[in-house]
Amino acid sequence: MNKEQVVEAIILAKHARQLSWQNIADELEMGCVWVTSACLGMNSMPENVADKLCQLLELPAGSQAALTAYPTKQWQRDVPQDPLVYRLYEVVGVYGDTLKEVIQEQFGDGIMSAIDFSMDVAKQTDPKGDRVVITMNGKFLPYKAW
Amino acid sequence: MNKEQVVEAIILAKHARQLSWQNIADELEMGCVWVTSACLGMNSMPENVADKLCQLLELPAGSQAALTAYPTKQWQRDVPQDPLVYRLYEVVGVYGDTLKEVIQEQFGDGIMSAIDFSMDVAKQTDPKGDRVVITMNGKFLPYKAW
Amino acid sequence: MNKEQVVEAIILAKHARQLSWQNIADELEMGCVWVTSACLGMNSMPENVADKLCQLLELPAGSQAALTAYPTKQWQRDVPQDPLVYRLYEVVGVYGDTLKEVIQEQFGDGIMSAIDFSMDVAKQTDPKGDRVVITMNGKFLPYKAW
Amino acid sequence: MNKEQVVEAIILAKHARQLSWQNIADELEMGCVWVTSACLGMNSMPENVADKLCQLLELPAGSQAALTAYPTKQWQRDVPQDPLVYRLYEVVGVYGDTLKEVIQEQFGDGIMSAIDFSMDVAKQTDPKGDRVVITMNGKFLPYKAW
Amino acid sequence: MNKEQVVEAIILAKHARQLSWQNIADELEMGCVWVTSACLGMNSMPENVADKLCQLLELPAGSQAALTAYPTKQWQRDVPQDPLVYRLYEVVGVYGDTLKEVIQEQFGDGIMSAIDFSMDVAKQTDPKGDRVVITMNGKFLPYKAW
Amino acid sequence: MNKEQVVEAIILAKHARQLSWQNIADELEMGCVWVTSACLGMNSMPENVADKLCQLLELPAGSQAALTAYPTKQWQRDVPQDPLVYRLYEVVGVYGDTLKEVIQEQFGDGIMSAIDFSMDVAKQTDPKGDRVVITMNGKFLPYKAW
Amino acid sequence: MNKEQVVEAIILAKHARQLSWQNIADELEMGCVWVTSACLGMNSMPENVADKLCQLLELPAGSQAALTAYPTKQWQRDVPQDPLVYRLYEVVGVYGDTLKEVIQEQFGDGIMSAIDFSMDVAKQTDPKGDRVVITMNGKFLPYKAW
Amino acid sequence: MNKEQVVEAIILAKHARQLSWQNIADELEMGCVWVTSACLGMNSMPENVADKLCQLLELPAGSQAALTAYPTKQWQRDVPQDPLVYRLYEVVGVYGDTLKEVIQEQFGDGIMSAIDFSMDVAKQTDPKGDRVVITMNGKFLPYKAW
Amino acid sequence: MNKEQVVEAIILAKHARQLSWQNIADELEMGCVWVTSACLGMNSMPENVADKLCQLLELPAGSQAALTAYPTKQWQRDVPQDPLVYRLYEVVGVYGDTLKEVIQEQFGDGIMSAIDFSMDVAKQTDPKGDRVVITMNGKFLPYKAW
Amino acid sequence: MNKEQVVEAIILAKHARQLSWQNIADELEMGCVWVTSACLGMNSMPENVADKLCQLLELPAGSQAALTAYPTKQWQRDVPQDPLVYRLYEVVGVYGDTLKEVIQEQFGDGIMSAIDFSMDVAKQTDPKGDRVVITMNGKFLPYKAW
């Protein structure tokens, strides 16, 4: 069983049980964004989390191994097309240099890690239309001189 | 005076006065990310904010008009190369489908606006290494059927 | 049943019943462009509209779920090739900066939404050759300062 | 004097006189979108219209010839980046196949011309936020068999 | 039956009957280039022509509908690679600006239509090596001011 | 003096003398398309033709050498954007495989040369709108087995 | 049977008989590079050569037709990746302008044909490491003025 | 003085003295292709060769250093456009896999070096049209197992 | 059996036997990086090494031939996306010119071979976090003048 | 003074003083690769190192600020062309998946940092030809679950 197959099995089981990603994350006691990314094959699960998920969704044999395997992360297009994902890409384009200025002003020369990293999504209700709040949290890595 | 010229003038004046972007934002009473993006030419300033900035940095004549002009937003490469900006691009690639799943589960079919949008950067001190916290806040826009 | 499968089922049923997109739109009491785009898998249908369509075309079980699912919008080429679609792309290339000037002159700094958006096609008869009239209607979204 | 130079001269003169594109179009008694596109160098002006514009803006010698010259139409990027223009590109991507279906259902096999073509922008006021209305009008050209 | 399937059926039948494209075109009383392009799926056939072709080649049921369907025109690469096709692309690259000068000098600002268009191939015998003569014939479309 | 400089000098002199490309070609007793392409720097002129052109347009010293130099042929974009040139590119895309079939059926396996090649443009008047007639004439080169 | 199928059949038969390309070329009394290219589907074989090959390798029925068919020549990537092929590409990049200078100095304005063309590979033994010797031989085609 | 400047100085001096590349190569007692490539900035010259060239062409001070500097080799386009260079690229595309088969059959797994490499151009007179003969000679480098 | 099939067979057998790449390399008495690359199909194995591997993993008949076949080396994207591989690509981008300066300063004009080449990975334990040490060892190839 | 200007000043001063990068690195008591990369503008220097360099090379006023500024790291082409740099890119292409397998087998799911990273180049003398030894040393960063 490979990553693609376990992703498909999870989506079918989630659908059949009428579970949301949030429900699954609550059961696994992990963050919803991380759980979703691991279920979509973009992160590897620690063994005990994979075990819980296999039980929760009654996934077929071989699923635990596929969930704990280290994925090759890839995406389809250099410039994403789905409007929701494109808007995030546009934010990186429009505000990329700004973030470089602001982060390096506060932290010195270096970057925010995308590996030692977490992310969260929340809803902020608003009478003029609800708002999506995305929070990224990454370790600052200073450049090293040698 | 065009956008590029006023950006150059701001950077020189900021450097001469030893101001940080945060100092400037505090003077203008606006968010640091937005102020930086407008000073880098990626957003237009309301007139009164532009006036304050012109006074603060003693910018040359014509600067106010250039700051309030509506910019054409462009970036240099489809795939950014500077490591700090690339990591953000990588986050969009790795977590793009995940965010689509999580946001649309909470809000329905639609997107997070990148126009009715704000962003903030904060430092979270940590003995194992400080962390960068980026918060995005965008209006949810549901798809319309007609 | 996924989006691609329901699209195929719709096209077969439409062909067998000799219906036009306009006929289907009239039955669903929705706009022809929107109905066509949802039938081609580029928009999600509200449940009641999907129900009507399933009845009208006697679509197989699972079609309603596939029609109401939120699509991932994608297209095949950065520069389209079919002559009809290319001409629209050419219009965006030739008149893009013009539209930016004219819209922002009337509305201020901001964009026309492609989400809170509708579109219509009409025929204008003309002795020198009929004309296609496409009307787009999108909410103006002003840029936000923060 | 070439196209780029006359475009620059027009923008300076328009700015100095505080004229809008709509004001200029009204003076020339032509459509605002067409006038703007010709002033930005993407269309050639008939001689009498160019004459009027030269008088109105007191453009330097050689402007008339540059305005009536036939332009080479080009744009900067296959996928546009400015958010206003990108949204139009996204509309072509998302609705391109839909428009092909709907137009060819009404008109037969052929295309909408982008040459024998006009376009208009209007504002529709709306308490929930004003709306941009873009109307395209192009001659239908049927494919020829021979 | 879709376009690809009918193209395959035509090629097999043509091969079995040892017919050339010219033979088929003569039977259909249409131009050889147009007939070939329609048989390769790049143009739609009028019903009576499709009927004749179905009889001539004894094509399977459903072929007529596939032949009269409006095709989505696409090609495989931005820069073609087969040497015969590449040479035509090279001609467009090398002589594109020249043709623009010469055509617009004779006709005014506008283009040659690729829709209201026909093309022919002939052999010119020559003792130093035969020559290929390609003739394109397209309606001139003047740009419209509005 | 290089190719670019002589091209500029020719265009200025042609404009000052109000000559058309056809006028120049008539004086040089060569084809109009070839003359235009050589004047735009895409072909080298034989010495006697270059001499005549230098006299006709009173070109500066060094022009003859620049006109007879062998050019490096280049064009700006893989997919051309100016509508007149794009239509020719579209013809190659839509009819490329067709031309391969038709030419190789008549001539055997090989190509039409783009080097031992000439091209002509003519106007065909037509009450429904004049037509552009482009004729290409290239030597057939058979593939060689060895 | 198409080109791809006959290529596969040839490779299997060659492998089963433990023949080298050189062996096959010797049997066919043709050059090894040409024979290999035709066996890989990149050139068409004259009938008598195809007949010999079919006998030599006992290829299945339909192979002769597939071998004599005129191929559509295509390759996978604009910039090749296999190191052996990339080095040839690098030679074209590094020495392309040099070859243009040297060939046109000797022959005048024109090109070396890649159609009326042959190529050979030989081994030059050398105590410091054997050397590969590739010889290309193409007809010079002068540009034509008209 | 950098590479670009010395290239320009060489071309001017060569032109003034009416020398061919072959003349220069004969004077330097080196191969014509190598001399041309070094004069165009694509190879570094050993000191004594650079000295001879400086004397021969009376190049300005600093030329020797620029000629012996190690160049950064670059070319303008992934797919070359000048017809002479494109034909070489086409040869790599059409015959790349063939050369891989033939070379590796003779030499084993490895490549032909493009560094320990030489190349020569010769003219083969032929009553049907002269022929260009290009010979490449590169060291075979076997892959190493470790 | 082709390369892809033997790669799949190896991965299954390795997994079933719970072997690491290091275990396999130790058995074959070859370097771990080279063994892994050959098992992933990117290098050919000498016969005796392939024999040992077939015995060790009890690979199916035909595996030895597939392992000793000379591979066509290819990778999926010009810019890799998996974060581990991208970081290596980033190192080449950021330090490429630096390595050129430092290597050519030490060795003269030439390159480091990627064919006569080996590579090793080691772990350096560190209380602040273990470190990956990659060592590349390639023959220096000087450019040749001729 | 910006990065580009200080890079130019360093190269001139280094040349005038006949210093190698190794000489400069020895004076600064830092690694040669890091020093070179900082002198080429791809890393920022700590203040004290920049001071030493300014004294050593007698750089103009403003150089220290430019050397300590945080660079925007960029490179010219997705696929590098200079043969020395291309070989490194080829290594990433050919061995990228292998390195992922070998590193993640030893360290778990994660990456080698290109920020907390150092690199060294050494010469290994060898009678069959000297060898280049490149050593990369980067912190292992495990993926985080949250």
Short mmCIF file of N, CA and C in Angstrom, two decimals, chain H residues 2-111:
data_model
loop_
_atom_site.label_atom_id
_atom_site.label_comp_id
_atom_site.label_asym_id
_atom_site.label_seq_id
_atom_site.Cartn_x
_atom_site.Cartn_y
_atom_site.Cartn_z
N ASN H 2 36.98 43.48 -19.70
CA ASN H 2 36.36 42.18 -19.49
C ASN H 2 36.22 41.42 -20.82
N LYS H 3 35.69 40.20 -20.72
CA LYS H 3 35.53 39.34 -21.91
C LYS H 3 34.76 40.05 -23.03
N GLU H 4 33.64 40.65 -22.68
CA GLU H 4 32.80 41.28 -23.72
C GLU H 4 33.55 42.37 -24.45
N GLN H 5 34.33 43.12 -23.70
CA GLN H 5 35.06 44.22 -24.34
C GLN H 5 36.15 43.70 -25.26
N VAL H 6 36.85 42.64 -24.83
CA VAL H 6 37.92 42.14 -25.70
C VAL H 6 37.33 41.48 -26.95
N VAL H 7 36.16 40.84 -26.80
CA VAL H 7 35.49 40.26 -27.98
C VAL H 7 35.20 41.37 -29.00
N GLU H 8 34.66 42.47 -28.49
CA GLU H 8 34.33 43.59 -29.38
C GLU H 8 35.58 44.14 -30.07
N ALA H 9 36.67 44.28 -29.28
CA ALA H 9 37.92 44.80 -29.84
C ALA H 9 38.46 43.86 -30.92
N ILE H 10 38.36 42.57 -30.70
CA ILE H 10 38.85 41.60 -31.68
C ILE H 10 38.05 41.71 -32.98
N ILE H 11 36.73 41.80 -32.84
CA ILE H 11 35.90 41.82 -34.04
C ILE H 11 36.19 43.08 -34.86
N LEU H 12 36.36 44.21 -34.17
CA LEU H 12 36.69 45.44 -34.90
C LEU H 12 38.05 45.31 -35.60
N ALA H 13 39.05 44.80 -34.89
CA ALA H 13 40.40 44.70 -35.46
C ALA H 13 40.44 43.71 -36.63
N LYS H 14 39.75 42.60 -36.46
CA LYS H 14 39.66 41.60 -37.53
C LYS H 14 39.03 42.20 -38.78
N HIS H 15 37.99 43.00 -38.58
CA HIS H 15 37.28 43.63 -39.69
C HIS H 15 38.18 44.65 -40.38
N ALA H 16 38.85 45.46 -39.59
CA ALA H 16 39.73 46.50 -40.15
C ALA H 16 40.86 45.90 -40.97
N ARG H 17 41.39 44.78 -40.47
CA ARG H 17 42.51 44.12 -41.17
C ARG H 17 42.03 43.15 -42.25
N GLN H 18 40.73 42.99 -42.40
CA GLN H 18 40.16 42.06 -43.39
C GLN H 18 40.68 40.64 -43.20
N LEU H 19 40.79 40.23 -41.95
CA LEU H 19 41.25 38.86 -41.68
C LEU H 19 40.06 37.94 -41.53
N SER H 20 40.25 36.69 -41.89
CA SER H 20 39.24 35.68 -41.58
C SER H 20 39.66 34.98 -40.29
N TRP H 21 38.73 34.22 -39.70
CA TRP H 21 39.07 33.42 -38.52
C TRP H 21 40.17 32.42 -38.87
N GLN H 22 40.08 31.92 -40.09
CA GLN H 22 41.09 30.94 -40.52
C GLN H 22 42.47 31.60 -40.56
N ASN H 23 42.54 32.83 -41.08
CA ASN H 23 43.83 33.56 -41.09
C ASN H 23 44.38 33.67 -39.67
N ILE H 24 43.54 34.06 -38.76
CA ILE H 24 43.98 34.25 -37.37
C ILE H 24 44.45 32.92 -36.79
N ALA H 25 43.67 31.88 -37.03
CA ALA H 25 44.03 30.55 -36.51
C ALA H 25 45.38 30.11 -37.08
N ASP H 26 45.59 30.37 -38.36
CA ASP H 26 46.87 29.99 -38.97
C ASP H 26 48.03 30.73 -38.29
N GLU H 27 47.83 32.00 -38.03
CA GLU H 27 48.88 32.78 -37.36
C GLU H 27 49.16 32.23 -35.96
N LEU H 28 48.09 31.83 -35.27
CA LEU H 28 48.25 31.34 -33.89
C LEU H 28 48.67 29.87 -33.85
N GLU H 29 48.62 29.24 -35.01
CA GLU H 29 48.94 27.80 -35.12
C GLU H 29 48.05 26.96 -34.20
N MET H 30 46.78 27.31 -34.17
CA MET H 30 45.79 26.53 -33.41
C MET H 30 44.61 26.26 -34.34
N GLY H 31 43.69 25.40 -33.90
CA GLY H 31 42.52 25.06 -34.71
C GLY H 31 41.57 26.24 -34.86
N CYS H 32 40.91 26.30 -36.01
CA CYS H 32 40.07 27.46 -36.32
C CYS H 32 38.84 27.54 -35.41
N VAL H 33 38.23 26.39 -35.13
CA VAL H 33 37.04 26.40 -34.27
C VAL H 33 37.42 26.86 -32.87
N TRP H 34 38.51 26.32 -32.34
CA TRP H 34 38.92 26.71 -30.98
C TRP H 34 39.28 28.19 -30.93
N VAL H 35 40.03 28.67 -31.90
CA VAL H 35 40.42 30.08 -31.91
C VAL H 35 39.19 30.97 -31.95
N THR H 36 38.24 30.62 -32.82
CA THR H 36 37.03 31.43 -32.91
C THR H 36 36.29 31.43 -31.59
N SER H 37 36.15 30.26 -30.97
CA SER H 37 35.40 30.20 -29.69
C SER H 37 36.11 31.02 -28.62
N ALA H 38 37.43 30.98 -28.58
CA ALA H 38 38.14 31.77 -27.58
C ALA H 38 38.01 33.26 -27.88
N CYS H 39 38.02 33.62 -29.17
CA CYS H 39 37.85 35.02 -29.55
C CYS H 39 36.43 35.52 -29.27
N LEU H 40 35.46 34.62 -29.27
CA LEU H 40 34.09 34.99 -28.93
C LEU H 40 33.84 34.88 -27.43
N GLY H 41 34.86 34.56 -26.64
CA GLY H 41 34.75 34.60 -25.19
C GLY H 41 34.29 33.31 -24.56
N MET H 42 34.25 32.21 -25.32
CA MET H 42 33.74 30.96 -24.77
C MET H 42 34.84 29.99 -24.34
N ASN H 43 36.11 30.36 -24.49
CA ASN H 43 37.21 29.55 -23.96
C ASN H 43 38.30 30.50 -23.50
N SER H 44 39.12 30.05 -22.55
CA SER H 44 40.26 30.86 -22.10
C SER H 44 41.48 30.49 -22.93
N MET H 45 42.32 31.48 -23.23
CA MET H 45 43.53 31.24 -24.02
C MET H 45 44.73 31.03 -23.09
N PRO H 46 45.61 30.06 -23.42
CA PRO H 46 46.89 30.00 -22.74
C PRO H 46 47.63 31.32 -22.97
N GLU H 47 48.53 31.69 -22.07
CA GLU H 47 49.16 33.02 -22.13
C GLU H 47 49.89 33.27 -23.45
N ASN H 48 50.66 32.29 -23.90
CA ASN H 48 51.46 32.54 -25.11
C ASN H 48 50.57 32.75 -26.35
N VAL H 49 49.45 32.05 -26.39
CA VAL H 49 48.54 32.24 -27.53
C VAL H 49 47.90 33.63 -27.44
N ALA H 50 47.50 34.00 -26.25
CA ALA H 50 46.90 35.33 -26.06
C ALA H 50 47.91 36.42 -26.46
N ASP H 51 49.18 36.22 -26.09
CA ASP H 51 50.20 37.20 -26.46
C ASP H 51 50.29 37.37 -27.97
N LYS H 52 50.34 36.24 -28.65
CA LYS H 52 50.43 36.29 -30.13
C LYS H 52 49.25 37.04 -30.72
N LEU H 53 48.05 36.75 -30.18
CA LEU H 53 46.85 37.40 -30.71
C LEU H 53 46.90 38.91 -30.46
N CYS H 54 47.36 39.29 -29.28
CA CYS H 54 47.44 40.72 -28.96
C CYS H 54 48.37 41.44 -29.93
N GLN H 55 49.47 40.79 -30.25
CA GLN H 55 50.40 41.39 -31.21
C GLN H 55 49.78 41.46 -32.61
N LEU H 56 49.24 40.32 -33.03
CA LEU H 56 48.69 40.23 -34.38
C LEU H 56 47.65 41.32 -34.64
N LEU H 57 46.74 41.51 -33.67
CA LEU H 57 45.62 42.44 -33.86
C LEU H 57 45.87 43.78 -33.17
N GLU H 58 47.04 43.92 -32.56
CA GLU H 58 47.36 45.16 -31.83
C GLU H 58 46.22 45.53 -30.89
N LEU H 59 45.86 44.59 -30.05
CA LEU H 59 44.75 44.80 -29.12
C LEU H 59 45.20 45.72 -27.99
N PRO H 60 44.27 46.47 -27.39
CA PRO H 60 44.62 47.42 -26.32
C PRO H 60 45.10 46.71 -25.05
N ALA H 61 45.77 47.47 -24.19
CA ALA H 61 46.25 46.95 -22.89
C ALA H 61 45.09 46.30 -22.14
N GLY H 62 45.37 45.24 -21.43
CA GLY H 62 44.33 44.57 -20.66
C GLY H 62 43.70 43.42 -21.43
N SER H 63 43.96 43.36 -22.73
CA SER H 63 43.35 42.31 -23.54
C SER H 63 43.90 40.94 -23.18
N GLN H 64 45.17 40.88 -22.91
CA GLN H 64 45.75 39.58 -22.59
C GLN H 64 45.10 38.97 -21.35
N ALA H 65 44.94 39.80 -20.32
CA ALA H 65 44.30 39.32 -19.09
C ALA H 65 42.88 38.84 -19.37
N ALA H 66 42.15 39.59 -20.18
CA ALA H 66 40.76 39.22 -20.48
C ALA H 66 40.71 37.93 -21.29
N LEU H 67 41.69 37.74 -22.17
CA LEU H 67 41.68 36.53 -23.01
C LEU H 67 42.05 35.29 -22.20
N THR H 68 42.88 35.43 -21.19
CA THR H 68 43.29 34.27 -20.40
C THR H 68 42.36 34.02 -19.22
N ALA H 69 41.43 34.94 -18.94
CA ALA H 69 40.46 34.73 -17.85
C ALA H 69 39.57 33.53 -18.17
N TYR H 70 39.12 32.85 -17.12
CA TYR H 70 38.26 31.67 -17.31
C TYR H 70 36.84 32.15 -17.53
N PRO H 71 36.21 31.83 -18.65
CA PRO H 71 34.88 32.38 -18.93
C PRO H 71 33.76 31.63 -18.18
N THR H 72 32.67 32.37 -17.94
CA THR H 72 31.41 31.73 -17.56
C THR H 72 30.66 31.50 -18.85
N LYS H 73 30.44 30.23 -19.18
CA LYS H 73 29.83 29.89 -20.48
C LYS H 73 28.31 29.97 -20.36
N GLN H 74 27.72 30.76 -21.21
CA GLN H 74 26.26 30.88 -21.21
C GLN H 74 25.75 31.12 -22.61
N TRP H 75 24.51 30.71 -22.84
CA TRP H 75 23.90 30.99 -24.14
C TRP H 75 22.50 31.50 -23.90
N GLN H 76 21.89 32.03 -24.98
CA GLN H 76 20.75 32.89 -24.75
C GLN H 76 19.43 32.17 -24.53
N ARG H 77 19.23 31.05 -25.16
CA ARG H 77 17.91 30.42 -25.15
C ARG H 77 18.06 28.92 -25.01
N ASP H 78 17.15 28.32 -24.30
CA ASP H 78 17.15 26.86 -24.19
C ASP H 78 17.05 26.22 -25.57
N VAL H 79 16.14 26.73 -26.39
CA VAL H 79 16.00 26.26 -27.78
C VAL H 79 16.54 27.39 -28.67
N PRO H 80 17.68 27.18 -29.35
CA PRO H 80 18.24 28.26 -30.17
C PRO H 80 17.33 28.58 -31.34
N GLN H 81 17.42 29.80 -31.87
CA GLN H 81 16.51 30.22 -32.95
C GLN H 81 17.21 30.44 -34.28
N ASP H 82 18.44 30.91 -34.30
CA ASP H 82 19.08 31.12 -35.60
C ASP H 82 19.09 29.79 -36.35
N PRO H 83 18.65 29.80 -37.62
CA PRO H 83 18.48 28.52 -38.34
C PRO H 83 19.74 27.64 -38.35
N LEU H 84 20.93 28.23 -38.50
CA LEU H 84 22.14 27.41 -38.53
C LEU H 84 22.33 26.68 -37.19
N VAL H 85 22.13 27.38 -36.10
CA VAL H 85 22.31 26.77 -34.77
C VAL H 85 21.15 25.82 -34.46
N TYR H 86 19.92 26.22 -34.84
CA TYR H 86 18.79 25.33 -34.58
C TYR H 86 18.97 23.97 -35.21
N ARG H 87 19.51 23.93 -36.45
CA ARG H 87 19.67 22.64 -37.12
C ARG H 87 20.56 21.71 -36.28
N LEU H 88 21.58 22.27 -35.62
CA LEU H 88 22.44 21.46 -34.76
C LEU H 88 21.66 20.95 -33.55
N TYR H 89 20.84 21.83 -33.00
CA TYR H 89 19.99 21.44 -31.87
C TYR H 89 19.03 20.32 -32.30
N GLU H 90 18.47 20.47 -33.51
CA GLU H 90 17.56 19.44 -34.02
C GLU H 90 18.27 18.10 -34.16
N VAL H 91 19.52 18.15 -34.60
CA VAL H 91 20.29 16.91 -34.72
C VAL H 91 20.42 16.24 -33.35
N VAL H 92 20.67 17.04 -32.31
CA VAL H 92 20.78 16.45 -30.97
C VAL H 92 19.43 15.85 -30.55
N GLY H 93 18.32 16.55 -30.87
CA GLY H 93 17.01 16.02 -30.52
C GLY H 93 16.68 14.74 -31.27
N VAL H 94 16.89 14.77 -32.59
CA VAL H 94 16.50 13.63 -33.42
C VAL H 94 17.44 12.44 -33.19
N TYR H 95 18.74 12.70 -33.07
CA TYR H 95 19.72 11.60 -33.00
C TYR H 95 20.30 11.38 -31.60
N GLY H 96 19.81 12.09 -30.58
CA GLY H 96 20.39 11.96 -29.23
C GLY H 96 20.33 10.52 -28.71
N ASP H 97 19.17 9.90 -28.76
CA ASP H 97 19.05 8.54 -28.24
C ASP H 97 19.86 7.57 -29.10
N THR H 98 19.89 7.83 -30.41
CA THR H 98 20.68 6.99 -31.31
C THR H 98 22.15 7.04 -30.94
N LEU H 99 22.67 8.23 -30.72
CA LEU H 99 24.09 8.36 -30.36
C LEU H 99 24.37 7.66 -29.04
N LYS H 100 23.45 7.77 -28.11
CA LYS H 100 23.60 7.07 -26.82
C LYS H 100 23.72 5.56 -27.06
N GLU H 101 22.84 5.02 -27.89
CA GLU H 101 22.89 3.58 -28.20
C GLU H 101 24.22 3.19 -28.84
N VAL H 102 24.62 3.95 -29.84
CA VAL H 102 25.78 3.57 -30.64
C VAL H 102 27.08 3.76 -29.85
N ILE H 103 27.20 4.87 -29.13
CA ILE H 103 28.42 5.11 -28.36
C ILE H 103 28.53 4.10 -27.23
N GLN H 104 27.44 3.88 -26.50
CA GLN H 104 27.54 2.97 -25.35
C GLN H 104 27.69 1.52 -25.79
N GLU H 105 27.21 1.19 -26.99
CA GLU H 105 27.47 -0.15 -27.53
C GLU H 105 28.96 -0.36 -27.77
N GLN H 106 29.63 0.67 -28.28
CA GLN H 106 31.05 0.56 -28.59
C GLN H 106 31.96 0.70 -27.37
N PHE H 107 31.53 1.56 -26.40
CA PHE H 107 32.45 1.98 -25.34
C PHE H 107 32.05 1.52 -23.95
N GLY H 108 30.82 1.07 -23.76
CA GLY H 108 30.32 0.76 -22.43
C GLY H 108 29.58 1.95 -21.85
N ASP H 109 29.13 1.83 -20.58
CA ASP H 109 28.34 2.88 -19.96
C ASP H 109 29.24 4.07 -19.65
N GLY H 110 28.89 5.22 -20.20
CA GLY H 110 29.69 6.42 -19.99
C GLY H 110 29.26 7.49 -20.96
N ILE H 111 30.07 8.52 -21.10
CA ILE H 111 29.71 9.65 -21.96
C ILE H 111 30.92 10.12 -22.78
#
